[in-house]
Amino acid sequence: DAGITQSPRHKVTETGTPVTLRCHQTENHRYMYWYRQDPGHGLRLIHYSYGVKDTDKGEVSDGYSVSRSKTEDFLLTLESATSSQTSVYFCAISESRGTHLAKNIQYFGAGTRLSVL
Amino acid sequence: TQLLEQSPQFLSIQEGENLTVYCNSSSVFSSLQWYRQEPGEGPVLLVTVVTGGEVKKLKRLTFQFGDARKDSSLHITAAQPGDTGLYLCAGALLDYGGSQGNLIFGKGTKLSVKP
């Protein structure tokens, strides 16, 4: 199994509170990703990182921020959680992105189930 | 915008039956991957296809990449209860602005194989 640890695995919080999810990898992969998975929507990219302090927005980035101060850690922060952010969040890592020269093979963590009440 | 259409969304079959899952898009992919996900876990990669027309086999699973690299299929022969799970296709887009190379996921096919 790829060395990806997500914490916490489960969290219940109240609307308006800040929440930070952590993804830790031991593979030294350059790229890291945060997705959310919701019924009827599949996996949607929130933010991704292509190196330390290098991040960019994904498809559903509103209400989320990220930080990557070390290669091994990628944090996802909900500044003020809303009920619409109740979801399962997955972190993924890859050595390369999908170009004509390389495959974007991603390895996923076990997920964090977040409930915002 | 749903760039990768996956069908069917749900599939319930008896052990021993064959099935095919499809992923279709109007976009061209540099590669396409199939993942399998079990409840409470993250997706796990099954296969990556990169060449138009490519066919890969993994035991009873056969994966095909369309000639134009816009679509793919997963065929399972003689399904078993252990095949039960969520199957996801994901493509790396060749041309998606600044997100080039990121994966686009289909919504998934939830397969249930009954003994």
PDB file of C-alpha atoms in Angstrom:
ATOM      1  CA  ASP A   1       0.000   0.000   0.000  1.00  0.00           C
ATOM      2  CA  ALA A   2       1.156   3.526  -0.794  1.00  0.00           C
ATOM      3  CA  GLY A   3       2.167   5.355   2.380  1.00  0.00           C
ATOM      4  CA  ILE A   4      -0.667   7.854   2.608  1.00  0.00           C
ATOM      5  CA  THR A   5      -2.254   8.734   5.911  1.00  0.00           C
ATOM      6  CA  GLN A   6      -5.281  10.964   6.258  1.00  0.00           C
ATOM      7  CA  SER A   7      -6.328  12.423   9.573  1.00  0.00           C
ATOM      8  CA  PRO A   8      -8.774  12.526  11.115  1.00  0.00           C
ATOM      9  CA  ARG A   9     -10.714   9.635   9.579  1.00  0.00           C
ATOM     10  CA  HIS A  10     -14.011  10.958  10.863  1.00  0.00           C
ATOM     11  CA  LYS A  11     -15.056  14.399  12.021  1.00  0.00           C
ATOM     12  CA  VAL A  12     -18.291  16.039  13.031  1.00  0.00           C
ATOM     13  CA  THR A  13     -18.315  19.801  13.295  1.00  0.00           C
ATOM     14  CA  GLU A  14     -20.718  22.708  13.405  1.00  0.00           C
ATOM     15  CA  THR A  15     -21.501  25.236  10.712  1.00  0.00           C
ATOM     16  CA  GLY A  16     -19.151  28.202  10.808  1.00  0.00           C
ATOM     17  CA  THR A  17     -16.234  26.482  12.493  1.00  0.00           C
ATOM     18  CA  PRO A  18     -12.827  26.096  10.828  1.00  0.00           C
ATOM     19  CA  VAL A  19     -11.691  22.578   9.964  1.00  0.00           C
ATOM     20  CA  THR A  20      -8.302  21.305   8.820  1.00  0.00           C
ATOM     21  CA  LEU A  21      -7.726  17.921   7.261  1.00  0.00           C
ATOM     22  CA  ARG A  22      -4.251  16.489   6.965  1.00  0.00           C
ATOM     23  CA  CYS A  23      -2.664  14.270   4.366  1.00  0.00           C
ATOM     24  CA  HIS A  24       0.751  12.773   5.050  1.00  0.00           C
ATOM     25  CA  GLN A  25       2.769  10.737   2.546  1.00  0.00           C
ATOM     26  CA  THR A  26       5.965   8.735   2.909  1.00  0.00           C
ATOM     27  CA  GLU A  27       6.496   8.184  -0.854  1.00  0.00           C
ATOM     28  CA  ASN A  28       8.212  11.518  -1.622  1.00  0.00           C
ATOM     29  CA  HIS A  29       5.826  12.038  -4.555  1.00  0.00           C
ATOM     30  CA  ARG A  30       5.802  15.521  -6.052  1.00  0.00           C
ATOM     31  CA  TYR A  31       2.086  15.894  -6.690  1.00  0.00           C
ATOM     32  CA  MET A  32      -0.664  15.832  -4.092  1.00  0.00           C
ATOM     33  CA  TYR A  33      -4.395  16.271  -4.535  1.00  0.00           C
ATOM     34  CA  TRP A  34      -7.513  16.813  -2.500  1.00  0.00           C
ATOM     35  CA  TYR A  35     -10.830  15.447  -3.782  1.00  0.00           C
ATOM     36  CA  ARG A  36     -14.309  15.290  -2.416  1.00  0.00           C
ATOM     37  CA  GLN A  37     -16.636  12.407  -3.192  1.00  0.00           C
ATOM     38  CA  ASP A  38     -20.397  12.856  -3.139  1.00  0.00           C
ATOM     39  CA  PRO A  39     -23.236  10.635  -4.362  1.00  0.00           C
ATOM     40  CA  GLY A  40     -24.175  11.518  -7.905  1.00  0.00           C
ATOM     41  CA  HIS A  41     -21.026  13.585  -8.441  1.00  0.00           C
ATOM     42  CA  GLY A  42     -18.155  11.160  -8.182  1.00  0.00           C
ATOM     43  CA  LEU A  43     -14.699  12.429  -7.309  1.00  0.00           C
ATOM     44  CA  ARG A  44     -14.138  16.126  -7.830  1.00  0.00           C
ATOM     45  CA  LEU A  45     -10.806  17.894  -7.521  1.00  0.00           C
ATOM     46  CA  ILE A  46     -10.649  20.642  -4.888  1.00  0.00           C
ATOM     47  CA  HIS A  47      -6.998  21.730  -4.962  1.00  0.00           C
ATOM     48  CA  TYR A  48      -3.717  20.210  -5.948  1.00  0.00           C
ATOM     49  CA  SER A  49      -0.044  20.818  -5.319  1.00  0.00           C
ATOM     50  CA  TYR A  50       2.904  20.399  -7.659  1.00  0.00           C
ATOM     51  CA  GLY A  51       5.572  21.100  -5.064  1.00  0.00           C
ATOM     52  CA  VAL A  52       6.299  22.727  -1.738  1.00  0.00           C
ATOM     53  CA  LYS A  53       4.346  25.998  -1.561  1.00  0.00           C
ATOM     54  CA  ASP A  54       3.078  25.435  -5.115  1.00  0.00           C
ATOM     55  CA  THR A  55      -0.665  24.886  -5.239  1.00  0.00           C
ATOM     56  CA  ASP A  56      -3.512  25.489  -7.645  1.00  0.00           C
ATOM     57  CA  LYS A  57      -7.295  25.353  -7.718  1.00  0.00           C
ATOM     58  CA  GLY A  58      -9.347  22.466  -8.934  1.00  0.00           C
ATOM     59  CA  GLU A  59     -12.926  22.182 -10.075  1.00  0.00           C
ATOM     60  CA  VAL A  60     -14.605  22.889  -6.705  1.00  0.00           C
ATOM     61  CA  SER A  61     -12.195  25.117  -4.787  1.00  0.00           C
ATOM     62  CA  ASP A  62     -14.620  27.721  -3.364  1.00  0.00           C
ATOM     63  CA  GLY A  63     -14.622  27.647   0.448  1.00  0.00           C
ATOM     64  CA  TYR A  64     -11.394  25.654   0.658  1.00  0.00           C
ATOM     65  CA  SER A  65      -7.741  26.572   1.029  1.00  0.00           C
ATOM     66  CA  VAL A  66      -4.625  24.417   1.079  1.00  0.00           C
ATOM     67  CA  SER A  67      -1.048  24.593   2.207  1.00  0.00           C
ATOM     68  CA  ARG A  68       2.034  22.523   1.562  1.00  0.00           C
ATOM     69  CA  SER A  69       5.016  23.543   3.634  1.00  0.00           C
ATOM     70  CA  LYS A  70       6.745  20.163   3.352  1.00  0.00           C
ATOM     71  CA  THR A  71       6.837  17.562   0.602  1.00  0.00           C
ATOM     72  CA  GLU A  72       5.130  15.011   2.797  1.00  0.00           C
ATOM     73  CA  ASP A  73       2.226  17.092   4.126  1.00  0.00           C
ATOM     74  CA  PHE A  74      -0.757  18.639   2.338  1.00  0.00           C
ATOM     75  CA  LEU A  75      -3.385  20.383   4.435  1.00  0.00           C
ATOM     76  CA  LEU A  76      -6.943  21.180   3.418  1.00  0.00           C
ATOM     77  CA  THR A  77      -8.718  23.915   5.381  1.00  0.00           C
ATOM     78  CA  LEU A  78     -12.371  24.806   5.445  1.00  0.00           C
ATOM     79  CA  GLU A  79     -12.252  28.349   6.766  1.00  0.00           C
ATOM     80  CA  SER A  80     -15.900  28.375   7.841  1.00  0.00           C
ATOM     81  CA  ALA A  81     -17.551  25.022   7.339  1.00  0.00           C
ATOM     82  CA  THR A  82     -20.984  24.833   5.722  1.00  0.00           C
ATOM     83  CA  SER A  83     -23.441  21.942   5.475  1.00  0.00           C
ATOM     84  CA  SER A  84     -22.730  21.709   1.739  1.00  0.00           C
ATOM     85  CA  GLN A  85     -19.182  20.681   2.636  1.00  0.00           C
ATOM     86  CA  THR A  86     -20.401  17.503   4.298  1.00  0.00           C
ATOM     87  CA  SER A  87     -18.623  14.881   2.219  1.00  0.00           C
ATOM     88  CA  VAL A  88     -15.905  12.262   2.094  1.00  0.00           C
ATOM     89  CA  TYR A  89     -12.531  13.819   1.385  1.00  0.00           C
ATOM     90  CA  PHE A  90      -9.720  11.921  -0.279  1.00  0.00           C
ATOM     91  CA  CYS A  91      -6.089  12.798  -0.605  1.00  0.00           C
ATOM     92  CA  ALA A  92      -4.091  11.392  -3.497  1.00  0.00           C
ATOM     93  CA  ILE A  93      -0.466  11.475  -4.598  1.00  0.00           C
ATOM     94  CA  SER A  94       1.301  10.942  -7.900  1.00  0.00           C
ATOM     95  CA  GLU A  95       4.843  11.028  -9.224  1.00  0.00           C
ATOM     96  CA  SER A  96       3.817  12.770 -12.457  1.00  0.00           C
ATOM     97  CA  ARG A  97       0.905  14.419 -14.146  1.00  0.00           C
ATOM     98  CA  GLY A  98      -0.820  13.090 -17.241  1.00  0.00           C
ATOM     99  CA  THR A  99       1.004  14.360 -20.275  1.00  0.00           C
ATOM    100  CA  HIS A 100       1.892  12.691 -23.550  1.00  0.00           C
ATOM    101  CA  LEU A 101       5.095  11.579 -21.852  1.00  0.00           C
ATOM    102  CA  ALA A 102       3.851  10.499 -18.457  1.00  0.00           C
ATOM    103  CA  LYS A 103       0.909   8.848 -16.782  1.00  0.00           C
ATOM    104  CA  ASN A 104      -0.897  10.418 -13.865  1.00  0.00           C
ATOM    105  CA  ILE A 105      -1.180   7.333 -11.691  1.00  0.00           C
ATOM    106  CA  GLN A 106      -2.691   8.386  -8.409  1.00  0.00           C
ATOM    107  CA  TYR A 107      -2.646   6.586  -5.090  1.00  0.00           C
ATOM    108  CA  PHE A 108      -5.359   7.417  -2.624  1.00  0.00           C
ATOM    109  CA  GLY A 109      -5.636   7.626   1.110  1.00  0.00           C
ATOM    110  CA  ALA A 110      -8.466   5.981   3.009  1.00  0.00           C
ATOM    111  CA  GLY A 111     -10.507   9.171   3.216  1.00  0.00           C
ATOM    112  CA  THR A 112     -11.943  11.493   5.858  1.00  0.00           C
ATOM    113  CA  ARG A 113     -15.681  11.483   6.444  1.00  0.00           C
ATOM    114  CA  LEU A 114     -16.719  15.006   7.421  1.00  0.00           C
ATOM    115  CA  SER A 115     -20.155  15.950   8.686  1.00  0.00           C
ATOM    116  CA  VAL A 116     -21.049  19.613   9.107  1.00  0.00           C
ATOM    117  CA  LEU A 117     -24.142  20.073  11.242  1.00  0.00           C
TER     118      LEU A 117
ATOM    119  CA  THR B   1     -19.407  20.077 -16.533  1.00  0.00           C
ATOM    120  CA  GLN B   2     -19.276  16.298 -16.822  1.00  0.00           C
ATOM    121  CA  LEU B   3     -16.478  15.521 -19.254  1.00  0.00           C
ATOM    122  CA  LEU B   4     -16.447  11.770 -18.694  1.00  0.00           C
ATOM    123  CA  GLU B   5     -19.737   9.921 -18.900  1.00  0.00           C
ATOM    124  CA  GLN B   6     -19.734   6.536 -17.185  1.00  0.00           C
ATOM    125  CA  SER B   7     -22.500   3.975 -17.580  1.00  0.00           C
ATOM    126  CA  PRO B   8     -24.332   2.235 -16.171  1.00  0.00           C
ATOM    127  CA  GLN B   9     -24.465   3.947 -12.802  1.00  0.00           C
ATOM    128  CA  PHE B  10     -25.731   0.803 -11.046  1.00  0.00           C
ATOM    129  CA  LEU B  11     -25.441  -2.849 -12.010  1.00  0.00           C
ATOM    130  CA  SER B  12     -26.802  -5.820 -10.086  1.00  0.00           C
ATOM    131  CA  ILE B  13     -26.090  -9.238 -11.553  1.00  0.00           C
ATOM    132  CA  GLN B  14     -25.844 -12.900 -10.598  1.00  0.00           C
ATOM    133  CA  GLU B  15     -22.574 -14.708 -10.112  1.00  0.00           C
ATOM    134  CA  GLY B  16     -21.281 -16.079 -13.410  1.00  0.00           C
ATOM    135  CA  GLU B  17     -22.756 -13.370 -15.626  1.00  0.00           C
ATOM    136  CA  ASN B  18     -20.696 -11.087 -17.849  1.00  0.00           C
ATOM    137  CA  LEU B  19     -20.873  -7.304 -17.759  1.00  0.00           C
ATOM    138  CA  THR B  20     -19.438  -4.242 -19.454  1.00  0.00           C
ATOM    139  CA  VAL B  21     -18.955  -0.742 -18.081  1.00  0.00           C
ATOM    140  CA  TYR B  22     -18.431   2.184 -20.420  1.00  0.00           C
ATOM    141  CA  CYS B  23     -16.709   5.547 -20.185  1.00  0.00           C
ATOM    142  CA  ASN B  24     -17.259   8.064 -22.950  1.00  0.00           C
ATOM    143  CA  SER B  25     -16.111  11.588 -23.640  1.00  0.00           C
ATOM    144  CA  SER B  26     -15.821  14.094 -26.451  1.00  0.00           C
ATOM    145  CA  SER B  27     -12.340  14.938 -25.178  1.00  0.00           C
ATOM    146  CA  VAL B  28      -9.070  13.203 -25.937  1.00  0.00           C
ATOM    147  CA  PHE B  29      -7.073  11.708 -23.082  1.00  0.00           C
ATOM    148  CA  SER B  30      -3.353  11.116 -22.812  1.00  0.00           C
ATOM    149  CA  SER B  31      -4.158   8.125 -20.622  1.00  0.00           C
ATOM    150  CA  LEU B  32      -7.170   6.549 -18.986  1.00  0.00           C
ATOM    151  CA  GLN B  33      -7.287   4.621 -15.768  1.00  0.00           C
ATOM    152  CA  TRP B  34      -9.717   2.330 -14.041  1.00  0.00           C
ATOM    153  CA  TYR B  35      -9.987   2.242 -10.270  1.00  0.00           C
ATOM    154  CA  ARG B  36     -11.967   0.061  -7.909  1.00  0.00           C
ATOM    155  CA  GLN B  37     -13.224   1.351  -4.587  1.00  0.00           C
ATOM    156  CA  GLU B  38     -14.639  -0.592  -1.662  1.00  0.00           C
ATOM    157  CA  PRO B  39     -16.794   0.962   1.084  1.00  0.00           C
ATOM    158  CA  GLY B  40     -14.792   2.996   3.580  1.00  0.00           C
ATOM    159  CA  GLU B  41     -11.648   2.928   1.470  1.00  0.00           C
ATOM    160  CA  GLY B  42      -9.982   5.006  -1.211  1.00  0.00           C
ATOM    161  CA  PRO B  43      -9.909   4.037  -4.889  1.00  0.00           C
ATOM    162  CA  VAL B  44      -7.274   1.505  -5.913  1.00  0.00           C
ATOM    163  CA  LEU B  45      -5.777   1.507  -9.397  1.00  0.00           C
ATOM    164  CA  LEU B  46      -6.621  -1.495 -11.579  1.00  0.00           C
ATOM    165  CA  VAL B  47      -5.066  -0.525 -14.901  1.00  0.00           C
ATOM    166  CA  THR B  48      -3.784   2.347 -17.036  1.00  0.00           C
ATOM    167  CA  VAL B  49      -4.215   2.452 -20.816  1.00  0.00           C
ATOM    168  CA  VAL B  50      -2.325   4.947 -22.937  1.00  0.00           C
ATOM    169  CA  THR B  51      -2.410   3.847 -26.575  1.00  0.00           C
ATOM    170  CA  GLY B  52      -5.473   4.141 -28.806  1.00  0.00           C
ATOM    171  CA  GLY B  53      -6.925   0.665 -29.385  1.00  0.00           C
ATOM    172  CA  GLU B  54      -5.001  -0.801 -26.488  1.00  0.00           C
ATOM    173  CA  VAL B  55      -6.448  -3.854 -24.749  1.00  0.00           C
ATOM    174  CA  LYS B  56      -5.269  -5.008 -21.342  1.00  0.00           C
ATOM    175  CA  LYS B  57      -6.341  -8.073 -19.419  1.00  0.00           C
ATOM    176  CA  LEU B  58      -6.256  -8.578 -15.694  1.00  0.00           C
ATOM    177  CA  LYS B  59      -7.508 -12.103 -14.977  1.00  0.00           C
ATOM    178  CA  ARG B  60     -11.248 -11.935 -15.757  1.00  0.00           C
ATOM    179  CA  LEU B  61     -11.176  -8.166 -16.410  1.00  0.00           C
ATOM    180  CA  THR B  62     -10.567  -6.799 -19.899  1.00  0.00           C
ATOM    181  CA  PHE B  63      -9.933  -3.092 -20.448  1.00  0.00           C
ATOM    182  CA  GLN B  64     -10.057  -1.395 -23.809  1.00  0.00           C
ATOM    183  CA  PHE B  65      -9.065   2.127 -24.851  1.00  0.00           C
ATOM    184  CA  GLY B  66     -10.840   3.538 -27.891  1.00  0.00           C
ATOM    185  CA  ASP B  67      -8.887   4.171 -31.080  1.00  0.00           C
ATOM    186  CA  ALA B  68      -9.378   7.939 -30.753  1.00  0.00           C
ATOM    187  CA  ARG B  69      -8.511   7.863 -27.018  1.00  0.00           C
ATOM    188  CA  LYS B  70     -11.905   9.334 -26.110  1.00  0.00           C
ATOM    189  CA  ASP B  71     -13.571   6.288 -24.591  1.00  0.00           C
ATOM    190  CA  SER B  72     -12.888   3.100 -22.708  1.00  0.00           C
ATOM    191  CA  SER B  73     -14.639  -0.037 -21.527  1.00  0.00           C
ATOM    192  CA  LEU B  74     -14.236  -2.557 -18.742  1.00  0.00           C
ATOM    193  CA  HIS B  75     -15.540  -6.057 -19.344  1.00  0.00           C
ATOM    194  CA  ILE B  76     -15.795  -8.619 -16.554  1.00  0.00           C
ATOM    195  CA  THR B  77     -16.230 -12.257 -17.491  1.00  0.00           C
ATOM    196  CA  ALA B  78     -17.989 -14.661 -15.125  1.00  0.00           C
ATOM    197  CA  ALA B  79     -18.443 -12.122 -12.356  1.00  0.00           C
ATOM    198  CA  GLN B  80     -17.931 -13.234  -8.775  1.00  0.00           C
ATOM    199  CA  PRO B  81     -19.207 -11.740  -5.489  1.00  0.00           C
ATOM    200  CA  GLY B  82     -15.659 -10.546  -4.819  1.00  0.00           C
ATOM    201  CA  ASP B  83     -15.981  -8.223  -7.830  1.00  0.00           C
ATOM    202  CA  THR B  84     -18.589  -6.193  -5.957  1.00  0.00           C
ATOM    203  CA  GLY B  85     -17.560  -2.567  -5.562  1.00  0.00           C
ATOM    204  CA  LEU B  86     -17.504   0.870  -7.150  1.00  0.00           C
ATOM    205  CA  TYR B  87     -15.631   1.071 -10.446  1.00  0.00           C
ATOM    206  CA  LEU B  88     -14.294   4.449 -11.532  1.00  0.00           C
ATOM    207  CA  CYS B  89     -12.775   5.531 -14.788  1.00  0.00           C
ATOM    208  CA  ALA B  90     -10.460   8.539 -14.856  1.00  0.00           C
ATOM    209  CA  GLY B  91      -8.856  10.289 -17.797  1.00  0.00           C
ATOM    210  CA  ALA B  92      -5.904  12.644 -18.001  1.00  0.00           C
ATOM    211  CA  LEU B  93      -6.951  15.393 -20.388  1.00  0.00           C
ATOM    212  CA  LEU B  94      -4.572  16.545 -23.074  1.00  0.00           C
ATOM    213  CA  ASP B  95      -6.114  19.978 -23.319  1.00  0.00           C
ATOM    214  CA  TYR B  96      -7.839  21.433 -20.255  1.00  0.00           C
ATOM    215  CA  GLY B  97      -6.167  24.792 -19.823  1.00  0.00           C
ATOM    216  CA  GLY B  98      -4.065  25.090 -16.715  1.00  0.00           C
ATOM    217  CA  SER B  99      -5.352  21.794 -15.383  1.00  0.00           C
ATOM    218  CA  GLN B 100      -3.796  19.808 -18.213  1.00  0.00           C
ATOM    219  CA  GLY B 101      -2.775  16.433 -16.968  1.00  0.00           C
ATOM    220  CA  ASN B 102      -5.093  16.339 -13.967  1.00  0.00           C
ATOM    221  CA  LEU B 103      -7.483  13.426 -13.791  1.00  0.00           C
ATOM    222  CA  ILE B 104     -11.168  13.753 -14.606  1.00  0.00           C
ATOM    223  CA  PHE B 105     -13.273  11.046 -12.968  1.00  0.00           C
ATOM    224  CA  GLY B 106     -16.469   9.445 -14.141  1.00  0.00           C
ATOM    225  CA  LYS B 107     -19.270   9.237 -11.588  1.00  0.00           C
ATOM    226  CA  GLY B 108     -18.693   5.542 -11.071  1.00  0.00           C
ATOM    227  CA  THR B 109     -20.507   2.252 -11.568  1.00  0.00           C
ATOM    228  CA  LYS B 110     -21.712   0.511  -8.449  1.00  0.00           C
ATOM    229  CA  LEU B 111     -21.536  -3.220  -9.127  1.00  0.00           C
ATOM    230  CA  SER B 112     -23.247  -5.830  -6.994  1.00  0.00           C
ATOM    231  CA  VAL B 113     -22.666  -9.489  -7.770  1.00  0.00           C
ATOM    232  CA  LYS B 114     -25.040 -11.828  -5.984  1.00  0.00           C
ATOM    233  CA  PRO B 115     -24.088 -15.436  -5.226  1.00  0.00           C
TER     234      PRO B 115
END
